GROMACS .gro file of C-alpha atoms in nm:
model
  173
    1UNK     CA    1  -0.540  -2.273   0.080
    2UNK     CA    2  -0.824  -2.143  -0.135
    3UNK     CA    3  -0.648  -2.195  -0.471
    4UNK     CA    4  -0.848  -2.396  -0.717
    5UNK     CA    5  -0.684  -2.647  -0.957
    6UNK     CA    6  -0.776  -2.440  -1.263
    7UNK     CA    7  -0.580  -2.149  -1.116
    8UNK     CA    8  -0.267  -2.362  -1.098
    9UNK     CA    9  -0.310  -2.469  -1.462
   10UNK     CA   10  -0.365  -2.110  -1.570
   11UNK     CA   11  -0.066  -1.992  -1.363
   12UNK     CA   12   0.155  -2.253  -1.532
   13UNK     CA   13   0.047  -2.132  -1.877
   14UNK     CA   14   0.111  -1.770  -1.788
   15UNK     CA   15   0.452  -1.845  -1.636
   16UNK     CA   16   0.558  -2.017  -1.958
   17UNK     CA   17   0.457  -1.704  -2.153
   18UNK     CA   18   0.650  -1.484  -1.912
   19UNK     CA   19   0.954  -1.709  -1.947
   20UNK     CA   20   0.952  -1.649  -2.323
   21UNK     CA   21   0.933  -1.270  -2.304
   22UNK     CA   22   1.137  -1.223  -1.986
   23UNK     CA   23   1.469  -1.155  -2.162
   24UNK     CA   24   1.300  -0.889  -2.377
   25UNK     CA   25   1.146  -0.719  -2.074
   26UNK     CA   26   1.488  -0.663  -1.917
   27UNK     CA   27   1.580  -0.440  -2.212
   28UNK     CA   28   1.284  -0.204  -2.158
   29UNK     CA   29   1.312   0.104  -1.943
   30UNK     CA   30   1.056   0.136  -1.666
   31UNK     CA   31   0.869   0.458  -1.605
   32UNK     CA   32   0.935   0.589  -1.257
   33UNK     CA   33   0.650   0.519  -1.018
   34UNK     CA   34   0.457   0.815  -0.882
   35UNK     CA   35   0.282   0.598  -0.622
   36UNK     CA   36   0.423   0.349  -0.372
   37UNK     CA   37   0.271   0.109  -0.124
   38UNK     CA   38   0.440   0.174   0.210
   39UNK     CA   39   0.491  -0.166   0.372
   40UNK     CA   40   0.482  -0.152   0.755
   41UNK     CA   41   0.781  -0.372   0.844
   42UNK     CA   42   0.786  -0.258   1.209
   43UNK     CA   43   0.430  -0.385   1.250
   44UNK     CA   44   0.528  -0.716   1.091
   45UNK     CA   45   0.821  -0.755   1.331
   46UNK     CA   46   0.624  -0.653   1.641
   47UNK     CA   47   0.309  -0.856   1.570
   48UNK     CA   48   0.472  -1.137   1.371
   49UNK     CA   49   0.188  -1.098   1.121
   50UNK     CA   50   0.254  -0.994   0.760
   51UNK     CA   51   0.060  -0.698   0.627
   52UNK     CA   52   0.066  -0.809   0.264
   53UNK     CA   53  -0.204  -0.661   0.044
   54UNK     CA   54  -0.158  -0.829  -0.298
   55UNK     CA   55  -0.506  -0.749  -0.431
   56UNK     CA   56  -0.479  -0.384  -0.329
   57UNK     CA   57  -0.138  -0.370  -0.501
   58UNK     CA   58  -0.292  -0.520  -0.817
   59UNK     CA   59  -0.571  -0.263  -0.803
   60UNK     CA   60  -0.326   0.025  -0.766
   61UNK     CA   61  -0.110  -0.110  -1.049
   62UNK     CA   62  -0.419  -0.134  -1.269
   63UNK     CA   63  -0.506   0.228  -1.193
   64UNK     CA   64  -0.164   0.394  -1.180
   65UNK     CA   65   0.059   0.169  -1.388
   66UNK     CA   66   0.400   0.162  -1.227
   67UNK     CA   67   0.365   0.124  -0.848
   68UNK     CA   68   0.656   0.061  -0.613
   69UNK     CA   69   0.663  -0.118  -0.281
   70UNK     CA   70   0.848   0.092  -0.023
   71UNK     CA   71   0.937  -0.114   0.285
   72UNK     CA   72   0.926   0.096   0.599
   73UNK     CA   73   1.289   0.021   0.686
   74UNK     CA   74   1.400   0.141   0.340
   75UNK     CA   75   1.184   0.454   0.376
   76UNK     CA   76   1.358   0.529   0.707
   77UNK     CA   77   1.699   0.515   0.537
   78UNK     CA   78   1.607   0.737   0.241
   79UNK     CA   79   1.640   1.114   0.273
   80UNK     CA   80   1.350   1.184   0.036
   81UNK     CA   81   1.072   0.981  -0.122
   82UNK     CA   82   1.024   1.039  -0.495
   83UNK     CA   83   0.649   0.973  -0.491
   84UNK     CA   84   0.344   1.195  -0.519
   85UNK     CA   85   0.139   0.943  -0.324
   86UNK     CA   86   0.196   0.675  -0.063
   87UNK     CA   87  -0.059   0.406   0.022
   88UNK     CA   88  -0.050   0.256   0.370
   89UNK     CA   89  -0.302  -0.024   0.429
   90UNK     CA   90  -0.362  -0.248   0.728
   91UNK     CA   91  -0.121  -0.051   0.943
   92UNK     CA   92  -0.182   0.003   1.313
   93UNK     CA   93   0.176   0.089   1.410
   94UNK     CA   94   0.475   0.258   1.250
   95UNK     CA   95   0.839   0.279   1.346
   96UNK     CA   96   0.893   0.574   1.582
   97UNK     CA   97   1.141   0.733   1.338
   98UNK     CA   98   0.903   0.715   1.043
   99UNK     CA   99   0.579   0.859   1.184
  100UNK     CA  100   0.699   1.223   1.210
  101UNK     CA  101   0.877   1.204   0.874
  102UNK     CA  102   0.564   1.069   0.710
  103UNK     CA  103   0.357   1.353   0.851
  104UNK     CA  104   0.618   1.606   0.734
  105UNK     CA  105   0.617   1.450   0.386
  106UNK     CA  106   0.239   1.507   0.372
  107UNK     CA  107   0.280   1.866   0.499
  108UNK     CA  108   0.530   1.924   0.216
  109UNK     CA  109   0.268   1.825  -0.043
  110UNK     CA  110   0.242   1.446  -0.036
  111UNK     CA  111  -0.077   1.243  -0.057
  112UNK     CA  112  -0.111   0.964   0.198
  113UNK     CA  113  -0.392   0.711   0.147
  114UNK     CA  114  -0.480   0.491   0.446
  115UNK     CA  115  -0.757   0.256   0.546
  116UNK     CA  116  -0.685   0.345   0.909
  117UNK     CA  117  -0.440   0.577   1.077
  118UNK     CA  118  -0.150   0.419   1.263
  119UNK     CA  119  -0.214   0.500   1.628
  120UNK     CA  120   0.109   0.385   1.792
  121UNK     CA  121   0.474   0.332   1.715
  122UNK     CA  122   0.685   0.020   1.753
  123UNK     CA  123   0.765   0.118   2.113
  124UNK     CA  124   0.395   0.124   2.200
  125UNK     CA  125   0.380   0.504   2.223
  126UNK     CA  126   0.091   0.700   2.073
  127UNK     CA  127   0.134   0.848   1.725
  128UNK     CA  128  -0.040   1.185   1.738
  129UNK     CA  129  -0.204   1.319   1.423
  130UNK     CA  130  -0.264   1.694   1.387
  131UNK     CA  131  -0.636   1.644   1.315
  132UNK     CA  132  -0.924   1.458   1.471
  133UNK     CA  133  -0.974   1.121   1.305
  134UNK     CA  134  -1.338   1.050   1.236
  135UNK     CA  135  -1.509   0.739   1.111
  136UNK     CA  136  -1.594   0.748   0.742
  137UNK     CA  137  -1.971   0.778   0.711
  138UNK     CA  138  -2.157   0.482   0.562
  139UNK     CA  139  -2.198   0.524   0.188
  140UNK     CA  140  -1.904   0.766   0.168
  141UNK     CA  141  -1.596   0.622  -0.003
  142UNK     CA  142  -1.340   0.832   0.186
  143UNK     CA  143  -1.270   1.134   0.403
  144UNK     CA  144  -0.989   1.381   0.333
  145UNK     CA  145  -0.780   1.556   0.595
  146UNK     CA  146  -0.576   1.855   0.473
  147UNK     CA  147  -0.231   1.869   0.627
  148UNK     CA  148  -0.002   2.153   0.521
  149UNK     CA  149   0.030   2.142   0.142
  150UNK     CA  150  -0.078   1.776   0.129
  151UNK     CA  151  -0.363   1.550   0.228
  152UNK     CA  152  -0.436   1.232   0.416
  153UNK     CA  153  -0.717   1.032   0.256
  154UNK     CA  154  -0.884   0.772   0.476
  155UNK     CA  155  -1.074   0.508   0.283
  156UNK     CA  156  -1.417   0.402   0.401
  157UNK     CA  157  -1.382   0.053   0.260
  158UNK     CA  158  -1.139  -0.239   0.258
  159UNK     CA  159  -0.954  -0.204  -0.074
  160UNK     CA  160  -0.788  -0.545  -0.037
  161UNK     CA  161  -1.111  -0.735   0.029
  162UNK     CA  162  -1.329  -0.538  -0.214
  163UNK     CA  163  -1.087  -0.582  -0.506
  164UNK     CA  164  -1.039  -0.949  -0.421
  165UNK     CA  165  -1.417  -0.996  -0.429
  166UNK     CA  166  -1.439  -0.811  -0.759
  167UNK     CA  167  -1.173  -1.036  -0.914
  168UNK     CA  168  -1.329  -1.352  -0.774
  169UNK     CA  169  -1.668  -1.251  -0.911
  170UNK     CA  170  -1.534  -1.140  -1.249
  171UNK     CA  171  -1.611  -0.770  -1.196
  172UNK     CA  172  -1.257  -0.625  -1.187
  173UNK     CA  173  -1.157  -0.402  -1.476
   0.00000   0.00000   0.00000
């Protein structure tokens, strides 16, 4: 574990503050999120490795305010997704039922942000994308693929690691 003792002390102080204001927070109404992090549960079950991205989530929350976490199994059950953007990080495989729906959601005007495109489904079958995936050129932050009325944005950097480094080095906003 890379937690330092001063982090535990600070965490304790902050949790006490949260405990005091917690009852007040339950009375506030939350703005609906326009962005969600799509959590690849099928990948977690198949590989037995979690795909948690807490620093990336913190970064997105800092930039967009209210951000939801949309587990893949919940996304499969929902008829529609009320988000303008979905962020899918660290995902190599998706559930077979979700991949075509996700692509259709983008075609209908959604914005999908990925650090890599999922290339197979939970059954091991290829997930075809209707464009040729190219590596993001060095020095370029992202590449955009138009798809119908929407876009797929592929990041050229590791959001989780870069934001973690920024926080650790005191450079995060």
